[in-house]
Amino acid sequence: MSDAPPRHILVIGMGAGDPDHLTLAAIKAMRRAQVFFVLGKGREKESLTRLRRDILAEHLTGPYRVVEAEDPWRDRTQDDRGRYTSAVHDWRHRRADICERLIAEELAPGECGAFLVWGDPSLYDSTLAILEDIRDRGTVEFGHEVIPGISSVSALAARHRTSLNQVGRPIHITPGRRLAEGFPDDDGDIVVMLDGHESFTHLTGRGLWIYWGAYIGTPDELLVSGPLDEVADRISRVRAEARERHGWIMDTYLLRQGSGAPGGA
């Protein structure tokens, strides 16, 4: 065990995209950090890196450093569940290699570093699993803590002025690829994330209502809601146009079962 003062890592949820989504706890945590680690996702998503830097510039006055590295390539072509899981684990391992190096080389013992995570670190984000991987390797010692953030799921419901659940009913949160494998057989509502294949287009004829949103909380925000049978084609067109315009898309949607749908933008 080293006698050097420990490194400390903050995993800070920064909200779904709106700078005003930052909580007071997140701002206070940011002000504790001397180093911010950013894994860039290429030229297509430079705007995401710029937004992080803009948030730091707005809320921090003391000295700090931003250390950037390129996010490793990930195989997104695998549709088989086993191969998909293997591809994700491989990507996370290579991500951990990069973060391990950054923490060891760029964060001095006794310093505090931070990862700014979109949405909430506990919901479909790899940062916590990667830090656990690094800790298990035993090559660099650090402590870490998590500051929750406003997720895209919460922001979606707020923008559509609706709740995520109905009275006495469950709610499911699932990636799109699992939804494509089968629809839950209870009467719960479903939040779908990471749906690159527009799985909702295969669910028409069930009497579902959809609340859909992309780039939530940003100036490019897009919202569509209505009976799925009536708006599915429209959402597909809007998605295609947005992807063509930006080169990427981040969207989330809520599928509500039963007739009628409260709220809606």
PDB file of N, CA and C in Angstrom, residues 14-15 17-22 26-27 30 36 48-60 64 116 118:
ATOM      1  N   MET A  14     -24.242  15.279 -15.644  1.00  0.00           N
ATOM      2  CA  MET A  14     -24.357  16.668 -16.082  1.00  0.00           C
ATOM      3  C   MET A  14     -25.669  16.963 -16.799  1.00  0.00           C
ATOM      4  N   GLY A  15     -26.613  16.007 -16.759  1.00  0.00           N
ATOM      5  CA  GLY A  15     -27.893  16.256 -17.383  1.00  0.00           C
ATOM      6  C   GLY A  15     -27.930  15.825 -18.832  1.00  0.00           C
ATOM      7  N   GLY A  17     -28.424  17.563 -21.579  1.00  0.00           N
ATOM      8  CA  GLY A  17     -27.937  18.440 -22.629  1.00  0.00           C
ATOM      9  C   GLY A  17     -28.118  19.912 -22.335  1.00  0.00           C
ATOM     10  N   ASP A  18     -29.156  20.257 -21.599  1.00  0.00           N
ATOM     11  CA  ASP A  18     -29.392  21.642 -21.221  1.00  0.00           C
ATOM     12  C   ASP A  18     -28.421  22.015 -20.101  1.00  0.00           C
ATOM     13  N   PRO A  19     -27.600  23.068 -20.283  1.00  0.00           N
ATOM     14  CA  PRO A  19     -26.682  23.467 -19.201  1.00  0.00           C
ATOM     15  C   PRO A  19     -27.402  23.730 -17.884  1.00  0.00           C
ATOM     16  N   ASP A  20     -28.684  24.120 -17.939  1.00  0.00           N
ATOM     17  CA  ASP A  20     -29.440  24.368 -16.716  1.00  0.00           C
ATOM     18  C   ASP A  20     -29.816  23.087 -15.991  1.00  0.00           C
ATOM     19  N   HIS A  21     -29.574  21.926 -16.614  1.00  0.00           N
ATOM     20  CA  HIS A  21     -29.826  20.654 -15.934  1.00  0.00           C
ATOM     21  C   HIS A  21     -28.804  20.369 -14.836  1.00  0.00           C
ATOM     22  N   LEU A  22     -27.698  21.076 -14.828  1.00  0.00           N
ATOM     23  CA  LEU A  22     -26.710  20.859 -13.779  1.00  0.00           C
ATOM     24  C   LEU A  22     -27.327  21.148 -12.412  1.00  0.00           C
ATOM     25  N   ALA A  26     -23.810  19.023  -8.508  1.00  0.00           N
ATOM     26  CA  ALA A  26     -22.868  18.823  -9.610  1.00  0.00           C
ATOM     27  C   ALA A  26     -21.902  19.998  -9.712  1.00  0.00           C
ATOM     28  N   ILE A  27     -22.414  21.204  -9.586  1.00  0.00           N
ATOM     29  CA  ILE A  27     -21.546  22.385  -9.675  1.00  0.00           C
ATOM     30  C   ILE A  27     -20.532  22.393  -8.535  1.00  0.00           C
ATOM     31  N   MET A  30     -17.875  19.840  -9.334  1.00  0.00           N
ATOM     32  CA  MET A  30     -16.970  20.317 -10.379  1.00  0.00           C
ATOM     33  C   MET A  30     -15.907  21.240  -9.799  1.00  0.00           C
ATOM     34  N   PHE A  36     -10.234  17.355 -15.499  1.00  0.00           N
ATOM     35  CA  PHE A  36     -11.434  16.789 -16.098  1.00  0.00           C
ATOM     36  C   PHE A  36     -11.033  15.916 -17.279  1.00  0.00           C
ATOM     37  N   LEU A  48     -20.512  17.907 -28.571  1.00  0.00           N
ATOM     38  CA  LEU A  48     -20.651  17.395 -27.210  1.00  0.00           C
ATOM     39  C   LEU A  48     -19.447  17.781 -26.359  1.00  0.00           C
ATOM     40  N   THR A  49     -18.257  17.714 -26.945  1.00  0.00           N
ATOM     41  CA  THR A  49     -17.051  18.123 -26.222  1.00  0.00           C
ATOM     42  C   THR A  49     -17.072  19.618 -25.966  1.00  0.00           C
ATOM     43  N   ARG A  50     -17.517  20.395 -26.956  1.00  0.00           N
ATOM     44  CA  ARG A  50     -17.599  21.850 -26.768  1.00  0.00           C
ATOM     45  C   ARG A  50     -18.556  22.203 -25.648  1.00  0.00           C
ATOM     46  N   LEU A  51     -19.679  21.489 -25.568  1.00  0.00           N
ATOM     47  CA  LEU A  51     -20.643  21.779 -24.515  1.00  0.00           C
ATOM     48  C   LEU A  51     -20.039  21.521 -23.145  1.00  0.00           C
ATOM     49  N   ARG A  52     -19.275  20.441 -23.010  1.00  0.00           N
ATOM     50  CA  ARG A  52     -18.593  20.191 -21.735  1.00  0.00           C
ATOM     51  C   ARG A  52     -17.673  21.363 -21.374  1.00  0.00           C
ATOM     52  N   ARG A  53     -16.875  21.802 -22.341  1.00  0.00           N
ATOM     53  CA  ARG A  53     -15.952  22.908 -22.081  1.00  0.00           C
ATOM     54  C   ARG A  53     -16.717  24.192 -21.747  1.00  0.00           C
ATOM     55  N   ASP A  54     -17.830  24.439 -22.428  1.00  0.00           N
ATOM     56  CA  ASP A  54     -18.631  25.639 -22.148  1.00  0.00           C
ATOM     57  C   ASP A  54     -19.185  25.591 -20.725  1.00  0.00           C
ATOM     58  N   ILE A  55     -19.637  24.423 -20.292  1.00  0.00           N
ATOM     59  CA  ILE A  55     -20.163  24.271 -18.940  1.00  0.00           C
ATOM     60  C   ILE A  55     -19.076  24.540 -17.912  1.00  0.00           C
ATOM     61  N   LEU A  56     -17.884  24.018 -18.153  1.00  0.00           N
ATOM     62  CA  LEU A  56     -16.772  24.262 -17.235  1.00  0.00           C
ATOM     63  C   LEU A  56     -16.434  25.749 -17.175  1.00  0.00           C
ATOM     64  N   ALA A  57     -16.374  26.395 -18.334  1.00  0.00           N
ATOM     65  CA  ALA A  57     -16.016  27.811 -18.378  1.00  0.00           C
ATOM     66  C   ALA A  57     -17.054  28.668 -17.651  1.00  0.00           C
ATOM     67  N   GLU A  58     -18.314  28.255 -17.721  1.00  0.00           N
ATOM     68  CA  GLU A  58     -19.373  29.043 -17.096  1.00  0.00           C
ATOM     69  C   GLU A  58     -19.358  28.932 -15.583  1.00  0.00           C
ATOM     70  N   HIS A  59     -19.000  27.765 -15.060  1.00  0.00           N
ATOM     71  CA  HIS A  59     -19.182  27.532 -13.629  1.00  0.00           C
ATOM     72  C   HIS A  59     -17.886  27.510 -12.817  1.00  0.00           C
ATOM     73  N   LEU A  60     -16.735  27.442 -13.472  1.00  0.00           N
ATOM     74  CA  LEU A  60     -15.478  27.352 -12.738  1.00  0.00           C
ATOM     75  C   LEU A  60     -14.653  28.619 -12.924  1.00  0.00           C
ATOM     76  N   TYR A  64      -7.949  24.748 -13.605  1.00  0.00           N
ATOM     77  CA  TYR A  64      -8.264  23.334 -13.844  1.00  0.00           C
ATOM     78  C   TYR A  64      -7.709  22.959 -15.220  1.00  0.00           C
ATOM     79  N   LEU A 116     -17.312  14.039 -16.573  1.00  0.00           N
ATOM     80  CA  LEU A 116     -18.649  14.607 -16.743  1.00  0.00           C
ATOM     81  C   LEU A 116     -19.445  13.661 -17.629  1.00  0.00           C
ATOM     82  N   TRP A 118     -22.998  12.357 -19.444  1.00  0.00           N
ATOM     83  CA  TRP A 118     -24.309  12.790 -19.926  1.00  0.00           C
ATOM     84  C   TRP A 118     -25.416  12.087 -19.141  1.00  0.00           C
TER      85      TRP A 118
END
